[in-house]
CSV table of C-alpha atoms and ligand atoms in Angstrom, one decimal:
chain,number,residue,atom,x,y,z
A,551,MET,CA,5.2,-4.9,-24.0
A,552,PRO,CA,3.0,-4.3,-20.9
A,553,ALA,CA,2.7,-0.7,-19.6
A,554,VAL,CA,4.6,-1.9,-16.4
A,555,THR,CA,7.6,-4.2,-16.4
A,556,TYR,CA,9.7,-5.5,-13.7
A,557,GLU,CA,13.5,-5.7,-14.3
A,558,HIS,CA,15.3,-7.8,-11.8
A,559,ILE,CA,18.6,-6.5,-10.4
A,560,LYS,CA,19.7,-9.1,-8.0
A,561,THR,CA,18.5,-11.7,-5.2
A,562,CYS,CA,20.2,-11.3,-1.7
A,563,LYS,CA,22.4,-14.0,-1.0
A,564,GLN,CA,21.5,-14.0,2.6
A,565,SER,CA,17.9,-13.4,2.6
A,566,GLY,CA,16.3,-14.2,-0.8
A,567,ALA,CA,14.9,-10.8,-1.1
A,568,ARG,CA,14.6,-9.2,-4.6
A,569,LEU,CA,16.3,-5.9,-5.6
A,570,GLY,CA,14.5,-4.5,-9.0
A,571,ILE,CA,13.4,-1.9,-10.9
A,572,VAL,CA,9.4,-1.4,-12.1
A,573,HIS,CA,9.1,0.6,-15.1
A,574,THR,CA,5.8,2.6,-15.7
A,575,PRO,CA,4.9,5.2,-18.3
A,576,HIS,CA,5.4,7.8,-15.7
A,577,GLY,CA,8.8,6.7,-14.3
A,578,SER,CA,10.8,4.1,-12.9
A,579,PHE,CA,11.4,3.3,-9.2
A,580,GLU,CA,13.6,0.6,-7.3
A,581,THR,CA,12.2,-2.1,-5.4
A,582,PRO,CA,11.1,-3.0,-2.6
A,583,MET,CA,9.3,0.2,-2.6
A,584,PHE,CA,6.9,1.8,-0.2
A,585,MET,CA,3.8,3.9,-1.7
A,586,PRO,CA,2.3,6.6,0.4
A,587,VAL,CA,-1.4,6.7,0.3
A,588,GLY,CA,-3.2,9.4,-1.1
A,589,THR,CA,-6.7,8.1,-0.8
A,590,LYS,CA,-8.6,11.3,-2.2
A,591,ALA,CA,-5.9,12.5,-4.6
A,592,THR,CA,-3.8,14.0,-1.8
A,593,VAL,CA,-1.5,12.4,0.5
A,594,LYS,CA,-2.9,14.4,3.4
A,595,THR,CA,-1.3,17.6,4.0
A,596,MET,CA,1.6,16.8,1.9
A,597,SER,CA,2.4,18.8,-1.5
A,598,PRO,CA,3.8,16.9,-4.6
A,599,GLU,CA,7.0,18.9,-4.0
A,600,GLU,CA,7.3,17.8,-0.5
A,601,LEU,CA,6.6,13.9,-1.7
A,602,LYS,CA,9.5,14.5,-4.3
A,603,GLN,CA,11.7,16.0,-1.8
A,604,MET,CA,11.3,13.1,0.6
A,605,GLU,CA,12.0,10.8,-2.5
A,606,ALA,CA,8.4,9.2,-2.7
A,607,LYS,CA,8.7,7.5,-6.0
A,608,ILE,CA,4.9,6.3,-6.5
A,609,ILE,CA,1.7,6.9,-4.6
A,610,LEU,CA,-1.4,5.1,-4.4
A,611,SER,CA,-4.8,6.4,-4.8
A,612,ASN,CA,-8.4,5.1,-4.3
A,613,THR,CA,-11.2,4.2,-6.9
A,614,TYR,CA,-13.7,4.3,-4.4
A,615,HIS,CA,-13.3,7.6,-2.9
A,616,LEU,CA,-12.6,9.4,-6.3
A,617,TRP,CA,-15.7,7.8,-7.7
A,618,LEU,CA,-18.0,9.3,-5.1
A,619,GLN,CA,-16.1,12.5,-4.9
A,620,PRO,CA,-15.6,14.2,-7.4
A,621,GLY,CA,-16.5,11.5,-9.8
A,622,SER,CA,-14.0,10.0,-12.3
A,623,ASP,CA,-15.7,11.6,-15.4
A,624,ILE,CA,-14.6,14.9,-14.1
A,625,ILE,CA,-11.0,13.6,-13.5
A,626,SER,CA,-11.3,12.1,-17.1
A,627,LYS,CA,-12.4,15.4,-18.5
A,628,VAL,CA,-9.6,17.7,-16.7
A,629,GLY,CA,-7.0,15.3,-18.2
A,630,GLY,CA,-6.6,12.4,-15.8
A,631,LEU,CA,-5.6,12.1,-12.1
A,632,HIS,CA,-1.8,12.9,-12.6
A,633,LYS,CA,-2.8,16.1,-14.2
A,634,PHE,CA,-5.6,16.8,-11.5
A,635,MET,CA,-3.3,16.4,-8.6
A,636,ASN,CA,-0.2,17.9,-10.1
A,637,TRP,CA,1.9,14.4,-9.4
A,638,ASP,CA,3.7,13.5,-12.7
A,639,GLY,CA,5.3,10.3,-11.2
A,640,PRO,CA,3.8,6.9,-11.3
A,641,ILE,CA,0.3,6.4,-9.7
A,642,LEU,CA,-1.3,2.9,-8.5
A,643,THR,CA,-5.1,2.9,-7.8
A,644,ASP,CA,-6.8,0.5,-5.8
A,645,SER,CA,-10.0,-1.2,-7.3
A,646,GLY,CA,-12.6,-0.3,-4.7
A,647,GLY,CA,-13.2,-3.9,-3.5
A,648,PHE,CA,-11.4,-3.5,-0.5
A,649,GLN,CA,-13.0,-0.2,0.4
A,650,VAL,CA,-16.6,-1.5,-0.1
A,651,PHE,CA,-15.9,-4.1,2.4
A,652,SER,CA,-14.0,-2.0,4.9
A,653,LEU,CA,-16.1,1.2,4.9
A,654,SER,CA,-19.5,0.7,3.7
A,655,ASP,CA,-22.7,-0.8,5.2
A,656,MET,CA,-25.2,-3.4,4.2
A,657,ARG,CA,-23.4,-4.9,1.2
A,658,LYS,CA,-25.0,-7.6,-0.8
A,659,ILE,CA,-22.5,-9.5,-3.0
A,660,GLU,CA,-23.8,-10.9,-6.3
A,661,GLU,CA,-22.0,-12.7,-9.2
A,662,GLU,CA,-22.5,-9.3,-11.0
A,663,GLY,CA,-21.1,-7.1,-8.4
A,664,VAL,CA,-21.6,-5.5,-4.9
A,665,HIS,CA,-24.7,-3.7,-3.9
A,666,PHE,CA,-23.9,-1.2,-0.8
A,667,ARG,CA,-24.7,2.0,0.9
A,668,HIS,CA,-22.6,5.1,0.8
A,669,HIS,CA,-20.6,5.1,4.0
A,670,LEU,CA,-21.2,8.8,4.7
A,671,ASN,CA,-24.8,9.5,3.2
A,672,GLY,CA,-26.6,6.1,3.1
A,673,SER,CA,-27.3,6.3,-0.7
A,674,LYS,CA,-27.6,3.1,-2.8
A,675,LEU,CA,-24.6,2.2,-5.0
A,676,PHE,CA,-23.3,-0.7,-7.2
A,677,LEU,CA,-19.7,-1.7,-8.1
A,678,SER,CA,-18.8,-4.2,-10.3
A,679,PRO,CA,-15.7,-5.5,-12.2
A,680,GLU,CA,-16.6,-3.4,-15.3
A,681,LYS,CA,-17.2,-0.3,-13.2
A,682,ALA,CA,-14.0,-0.6,-11.5
A,683,MET,CA,-12.2,-0.8,-14.7
A,684,HIS,CA,-14.2,2.2,-16.3
A,685,ILE,CA,-13.3,4.3,-13.2
A,686,GLN,CA,-9.6,3.5,-13.5
A,687,ASN,CA,-9.4,4.0,-16.9
A,688,ASP,CA,-10.9,7.4,-16.5
A,689,LEU,CA,-8.4,8.2,-13.6
A,690,GLY,CA,-5.5,7.2,-16.0
A,691,SER,CA,-3.4,5.4,-13.2
A,692,ASP,CA,-0.2,3.7,-14.2
A,693,ILE,CA,-1.3,0.4,-12.2
A,694,MET,CA,-4.9,-0.5,-12.0
A,695,MET,CA,-6.2,-3.2,-9.5
A,696,ALA,CA,-8.6,-5.8,-10.2
A,697,PHE,CA,-12.0,-5.9,-8.6
A,698,ASP,CA,-11.7,-8.5,-5.7
A,699,GLU,CA,-13.5,-9.6,-2.7
A,700,CYS,CA,-11.4,-9.5,0.6
A,701,PRO,CA,-12.8,-11.7,3.2
A,702,PRO,CA,-12.5,-11.1,6.8
A,703,MET,CA,-10.3,-13.1,8.8
A,704,PRO,CA,-11.2,-15.5,10.3
A,705,SER,CA,-13.7,-16.7,7.8
A,706,GLU,CA,-14.9,-20.3,7.0
A,707,TYR,CA,-13.1,-22.2,4.4
A,708,GLU,CA,-16.1,-22.9,2.3
A,709,TYR,CA,-16.8,-19.0,2.1
A,710,VAL,CA,-13.2,-18.3,1.1
A,711,LYS,CA,-13.3,-21.0,-1.4
A,712,ASN,CA,-16.3,-19.6,-2.9
A,713,SER,CA,-14.8,-16.2,-2.6
A,714,ILE,CA,-11.7,-16.9,-4.6
A,715,GLU,CA,-13.6,-18.6,-7.3
A,716,ARG,CA,-15.7,-15.5,-7.7
A,717,THR,CA,-12.7,-13.0,-7.5
A,718,SER,CA,-11.1,-15.2,-10.3
A,719,ARG,CA,-14.2,-14.7,-12.5
A,720,TRP,CA,-14.3,-11.2,-11.8
A,721,ALA,CA,-10.6,-10.8,-12.7
A,722,GLU,CA,-11.2,-12.3,-16.0
A,723,ARG,CA,-14.1,-9.7,-16.3
A,724,CYS,CA,-11.5,-7.0,-15.5
A,725,LEU,CA,-9.2,-8.0,-18.2
A,726,GLU,CA,-11.9,-8.1,-20.7
A,727,ALA,CA,-13.2,-4.6,-19.8
A,728,HIS,CA,-10.0,-2.9,-19.5
A,729,ARG,CA,-9.8,-0.1,-22.3
A,730,ARG,CA,-6.1,0.9,-22.0
A,731,PRO,CA,-3.8,-2.1,-21.5
A,732,GLU,CA,-1.2,-0.1,-23.6
A,733,ASP,CA,-0.6,2.8,-20.9
A,734,GLN,CA,-2.0,1.1,-17.9
A,735,ALA,CA,-1.2,-2.2,-16.4
A,736,LEU,CA,-3.7,-4.2,-14.6
A,737,PHE,CA,-2.6,-6.4,-11.6
A,738,GLY,CA,-4.5,-9.1,-10.4
A,739,ILE,CA,-5.0,-10.0,-6.7
A,740,ILE,CA,-4.4,-13.2,-4.9
A,741,GLN,CA,-6.9,-14.1,-2.2
A,742,GLY,CA,-7.3,-17.2,-0.2
A,743,GLY,CA,-7.4,-16.0,3.5
A,744,GLU,CA,-5.4,-18.3,5.9
A,745,TYR,CA,-5.8,-21.4,3.8
A,746,LYS,CA,-2.5,-22.4,2.0
A,747,ASP,CA,-4.6,-24.6,-0.6
A,748,LEU,CA,-6.8,-21.8,-1.2
A,749,ARG,CA,-3.9,-19.4,-1.7
A,750,GLU,CA,-2.4,-21.9,-4.4
A,751,GLN,CA,-5.6,-22.1,-6.1
A,752,SER,CA,-6.1,-18.3,-6.5
A,753,ALA,CA,-2.4,-17.7,-7.6
A,754,LYS,CA,-2.8,-20.5,-10.1
A,755,ASP,CA,-6.2,-19.0,-11.6
A,756,LEU,CA,-4.8,-15.5,-11.9
A,757,VAL,CA,-1.3,-16.5,-13.2
A,758,SER,CA,-3.1,-18.2,-15.9
A,759,LEU,CA,-4.7,-15.0,-17.0
A,760,ASP,CA,-1.2,-13.6,-17.5
A,761,PHE,CA,-1.6,-10.1,-15.7
A,762,PRO,CA,1.6,-7.9,-16.0
A,763,GLY,CA,1.8,-7.9,-12.0
A,764,TYR,CA,0.3,-9.4,-9.1
A,765,ALA,CA,-0.8,-8.3,-5.5
A,766,ILE,CA,-1.3,-10.3,-2.5
A,767,GLY,CA,-4.7,-9.2,-0.8
A,768,GLY,CA,-6.6,-10.3,2.1
A,769,LEU,CA,-3.7,-10.1,4.6
A,770,SER,CA,-3.0,-7.6,7.5
A,771,VAL,CA,-6.9,-7.8,8.2
A,772,GLY,CA,-6.5,-8.6,12.0
A,773,GLU,CA,-4.8,-11.9,11.6
A,774,PRO,CA,-1.5,-12.3,14.0
A,775,LYS,CA,1.7,-11.3,11.9
A,776,PRO,CA,3.3,-14.9,12.1
A,777,VAL,CA,-0.1,-16.0,10.1
A,778,MET,CA,0.5,-13.2,7.5
A,779,TYR,CA,4.2,-14.0,7.1
A,780,ARG,CA,3.5,-17.7,6.6
A,781,MET,CA,0.9,-17.0,4.1
A,782,VAL,CA,3.2,-14.4,2.3
A,783,GLU,CA,6.1,-17.0,2.3
A,784,HIS,CA,3.6,-19.6,1.0
A,785,THR,CA,2.4,-17.3,-1.9
A,786,THR,CA,5.5,-15.5,-3.4
A,787,PRO,CA,7.1,-18.7,-5.0
A,788,LEU,CA,3.8,-19.1,-6.7
A,789,MET,CA,3.9,-15.7,-8.3
A,790,PRO,CA,6.0,-15.2,-11.6
A,791,PHE,CA,9.6,-14.1,-11.0
A,792,ASN,CA,9.5,-11.4,-13.9
A,793,LYS,CA,6.7,-9.4,-12.9
A,794,PRO,CA,6.2,-7.0,-9.7
A,795,ARG,CA,4.7,-8.5,-6.4
A,796,TYR,CA,2.6,-6.2,-4.3
A,797,LEU,CA,1.6,-6.8,-0.7
A,798,MET,CA,-1.5,-4.7,-0.1
A,799,GLY,CA,-2.2,-2.5,3.0
A,800,VAL,CA,1.1,-3.6,4.9
A,801,GLY,CA,3.4,-0.7,6.0
A,802,SER,CA,4.6,-1.4,9.8
A,803,PRO,CA,8.6,-1.2,9.6
A,804,ASP,CA,8.8,-4.9,10.9
A,805,ALA,CA,6.5,-6.1,8.4
A,806,LEU,CA,8.3,-4.1,5.5
A,807,ILE,CA,11.3,-6.0,6.6
A,808,GLU,CA,10.0,-9.4,7.1
A,809,CYS,CA,8.0,-9.3,3.7
A,810,SER,CA,10.8,-7.9,1.7
A,811,ILE,CA,12.9,-10.9,2.8
A,812,ARG,CA,10.0,-13.0,1.7
A,813,GLY,CA,10.1,-11.8,-1.8
A,814,ILE,CA,7.6,-8.9,-2.0
A,815,ASP,CA,8.7,-5.7,-4.3
A,816,MET,CA,5.7,-3.1,-3.2
A,817,PHE,CA,3.7,-2.2,-0.5
A,818,ASP,CA,1.4,0.6,0.7
A,819,CYS,CA,-0.1,1.6,4.1
A,820,VAL,CA,-2.2,4.2,5.8
A,821,LEU,CA,-0.2,3.6,8.9
A,822,PRO,CA,2.6,6.5,8.6
A,823,THR,CA,0.1,9.2,7.8
A,824,ARG,CA,-2.7,8.2,10.0
A,825,ILE,CA,-0.8,8.0,13.0
A,826,ALA,CA,1.2,11.1,12.2
A,827,ARG,CA,-2.2,13.0,12.5
A,828,ASN,CA,-2.6,12.0,16.3
A,829,GLY,CA,1.0,12.7,16.8
A,830,THR,CA,2.4,9.2,17.0
A,831,CYS,CA,5.9,8.8,15.1
A,832,MET,CA,8.1,6.2,13.9
A,833,THR,CA,11.8,6.7,14.8
A,834,SER,CA,15.0,4.7,14.9
A,835,GLN,CA,14.5,4.1,18.6
A,836,GLY,CA,10.7,2.9,18.1
A,837,ARG,CA,7.5,4.8,18.5
A,838,VAL,CA,7.3,8.1,20.0
A,839,VAL,CA,3.9,9.5,21.2
A,840,ILE,CA,4.5,13.3,21.0
A,841,LYS,CA,1.7,14.3,23.3
A,842,ASN,CA,3.3,12.6,26.1
A,843,ALA,CA,4.2,15.0,29.0
A,844,LYS,CA,7.8,13.8,29.3
A,845,TYR,CA,8.5,15.8,26.0
A,846,GLN,CA,6.9,19.2,27.4
A,847,GLN,CA,10.6,20.8,27.5
A,848,ASP,CA,12.5,18.2,25.5
A,849,LEU,CA,14.7,20.0,23.2
A,850,SER,CA,15.9,17.1,21.3
A,851,PRO,CA,14.8,16.1,17.6
A,852,LEU,CA,12.2,13.8,17.2
A,853,ASP,CA,14.6,11.0,15.8
A,854,PRO,CA,18.4,11.8,16.4
A,855,GLU,CA,19.2,9.5,13.3
A,856,CYS,CA,16.9,11.0,10.9
A,857,ASP,CA,17.9,14.1,8.7
A,858,CYS,CA,14.4,14.8,7.5
A,859,TYR,CA,13.1,18.6,7.5
A,860,THR,CA,11.2,17.9,10.7
A,861,CYS,CA,14.1,16.5,12.6
A,862,ARG,CA,16.8,19.0,11.3
A,863,ASN,CA,14.6,22.1,12.4
A,864,TYR,CA,12.1,21.2,15.3
A,865,THR,CA,12.1,20.0,18.9
A,866,LYS,CA,10.0,17.5,20.4
A,867,ALA,CA,8.7,20.2,22.7
A,868,TYR,CA,7.4,22.5,19.7
A,869,LEU,CA,5.9,19.6,18.0
A,870,ARG,CA,4.3,18.3,21.2
A,871,HIS,CA,2.7,21.9,21.5
A,872,LEU,CA,1.5,21.8,17.8
A,873,ILE,CA,-0.1,18.5,17.8
A,874,LYS,CA,-1.8,19.0,21.4
A,875,ALA,CA,-3.1,22.6,20.0
A,876,ASP,CA,-4.4,20.9,17.0
A,877,GLU,CA,-2.5,23.0,14.6
A,878,THR,CA,-2.2,21.7,10.9
A,879,PHE,CA,1.6,22.5,10.7
A,880,GLY,CA,2.1,19.9,13.6
A,881,ILE,CA,0.4,17.1,11.4
A,882,ARG,CA,2.4,18.1,8.5
A,883,LEU,CA,5.7,17.7,10.3
A,884,THR,CA,4.7,14.4,11.9
A,885,THR,CA,3.6,13.2,8.5
A,886,TYR,CA,6.6,14.2,6.6
A,887,HIS,CA,8.9,12.6,9.1
A,888,ASN,CA,6.7,9.3,9.3
A,889,LEU,CA,6.8,9.0,5.4
A,890,TYR,CA,10.6,10.0,5.1
A,891,PHE,CA,11.3,7.4,8.0
A,892,LEU,CA,9.7,4.6,5.9
A,893,LEU,CA,11.0,5.8,2.7
A,894,LYS,CA,14.6,5.6,4.2
A,895,LEU,CA,13.9,2.3,5.7
A,896,MET,CA,13.1,1.0,2.1
A,897,GLU,CA,16.2,2.4,0.8
A,898,ASN,CA,18.2,0.8,3.7
A,899,ILE,CA,16.6,-2.4,2.5
A,900,ARG,CA,17.6,-2.1,-0.8
A,901,GLN,CA,21.2,-1.2,0.0
A,902,ALA,CA,21.3,-4.3,2.4
A,903,ILE,CA,20.0,-6.4,-0.6
A,904,ARG,CA,22.6,-4.9,-2.6
A,905,GLU,CA,25.2,-6.1,-0.2
A,906,ASP,CA,23.8,-9.3,0.5
A,907,ARG,CA,23.1,-8.6,4.5
A,908,LEU,CA,19.4,-8.2,4.7
A,909,LEU,CA,19.0,-10.6,7.7
A,910,ASP,CA,21.8,-8.6,9.4
A,911,PHE,CA,20.0,-5.3,8.8
A,912,LYS,CA,17.1,-6.9,10.1
A,913,ASP,CA,18.6,-7.9,13.4
A,914,GLU,CA,20.3,-4.5,13.7
A,915,PHE,CA,17.1,-2.6,13.1
A,916,PHE,CA,15.1,-4.6,15.6
A,917,GLU,CA,17.8,-4.2,18.3
A,918,GLN,CA,17.3,-0.6,18.1
A,919,TYR,CA,13.5,-0.2,17.3
A,920,GLY,CA,12.1,-3.0,19.4
A,921,LEU,CA,10.5,-6.2,18.3
A,922,ASN,CA,7.0,-6.0,19.4
A,923,VAL,CA,5.9,-2.5,18.2
A,924,ASP,CA,4.9,-0.9,14.8
B,1526,PRF,N1,-7.8,-6.0,-1.9
B,1526,PRF,C1,-7.7,-4.7,-2.5
B,1526,PRF,N2,-7.3,-3.7,-1.6
B,1526,PRF,C2,-6.5,-4.0,-0.4
B,1526,PRF,C3,-6.8,-5.3,0.2
B,1526,PRF,C4,-7.4,-6.5,-0.6
B,1526,PRF,O1,-7.5,-7.5,-0.2
B,1526,PRF,C5,-6.0,-5.1,1.5
B,1526,PRF,C6,-5.8,-6.1,2.4
B,1526,PRF,N3,-4.7,-5.7,3.4
B,1526,PRF,C7,-5.7,-3.7,1.5
B,1526,PRF,N4,-6.2,-3.0,0.5
B,1526,PRF,N5,-8.5,-4.5,-3.4
B,1527,ZN,ZN1,12.5,13.0,10.9
C-alpha cells in the first residue's frame, strides 16, 4: 500500500464533483479540501492550535524556503517537520521547482537540474530532482511533490513540449531517488501549459510511472480563468480515478468551486493569508477592503454570516484601526477569518456533493459573492 491513498465516497450526480477521503500517515481528511500555506514552517501568524480550531486538516510547506533556511539537515536532526513546527496532522511539501521559477533570478535550466541565484542574497544555488527528493525526505512530509518545470503563460508550443518531456524525465529520477516510499507519498505533476495535446502527453507519461497521486501544475500563472477551467476539465479525466488529484496554487473561491466541479480533490493557495495581511477579506458578500474609510465607525462584524472567532468578537471599525495601525493582532484576526472562510466554503462544497446539488450551490454562492471577484 502506498503511504497515501484515496477513498472515493461518491460522485455528485448534478456536477460530477468527487467526495472522498485521503488517508495519510498523519491522519485522514475529506476532499475536496483546501490546504493553508505555511511556506517557512508556519502559516503566517497562526498557531497550530488555531489551525486545528478552524478545522484545517492538512497544510503545505516549501522545500525551497526550508532548504535555504534553516536547512533540511537541521529539520531532519530535530526529528522532521511535524515535530519541528508542532503540527501533527498531514503535511504536503512542494518540490521547489515552482519557487525557483517564480522567485529566483538568473536561472539556467539544464538536464541535470536548475542553476539559479538566491532570491535575497544572490549566492549561487543548484536544485535537481535528486536534491528535491533528499530535502523532502529530510523534512518527512506525508506528501512530497516531484521536481518539475512550470513554464510561464504564454509560452511557445515547442518550448512547452521540450519542457514537459524534461519534466517527465525528472519525474522518473524523483521516483528513483525517493528513499521513504513506505511513509511518504510522492505525487507527479502534470504540465503542458495551455496546449491540450501536451497536457495529454504529460498526463500519459506520468500516469505510466504509477505515482500514488497527481497534481496539475502550470495553471493560475496569469492566464484567464476560462483557460484554466478548460485545461482542468481536459486533464482530470486523464488522471487515475482512485488517486488524489491536486490543483497547485489555486484558491480563489470561484476557482475552488469551478475546479471541484471538474473533479479536483485538493487545493492550496497563498491568497487568503497574503491578502489578509493588507486587510483584504473574503466574505459571503464578496471582498471587504477593511482599510476603506467607510468602515471607520462600522460596528458590524466582518461577515454577518461567519461564526469564526474574528466575526464573533470584533467590529469592522476595530479591525480597520488595527490594520491601519500595522498591529500584528489585526493581521492575525483577518488571517484567521480568511482561512476559516475558505475551509467553510470547502465544507459547504462537500455537503453539496453529498446532496447532489453542487451546481445549485454554485449559483447561490455567486449570487451573493459576485462573479468577477476573487
Ligand atoms: N509546480 C510546482 N508548484 C506549483 C506550481 C507548479 O506548476 C504552481 C502553478 N500554479 C503552483 N505551485 N511544483
Ligand atoms: Zn469570520
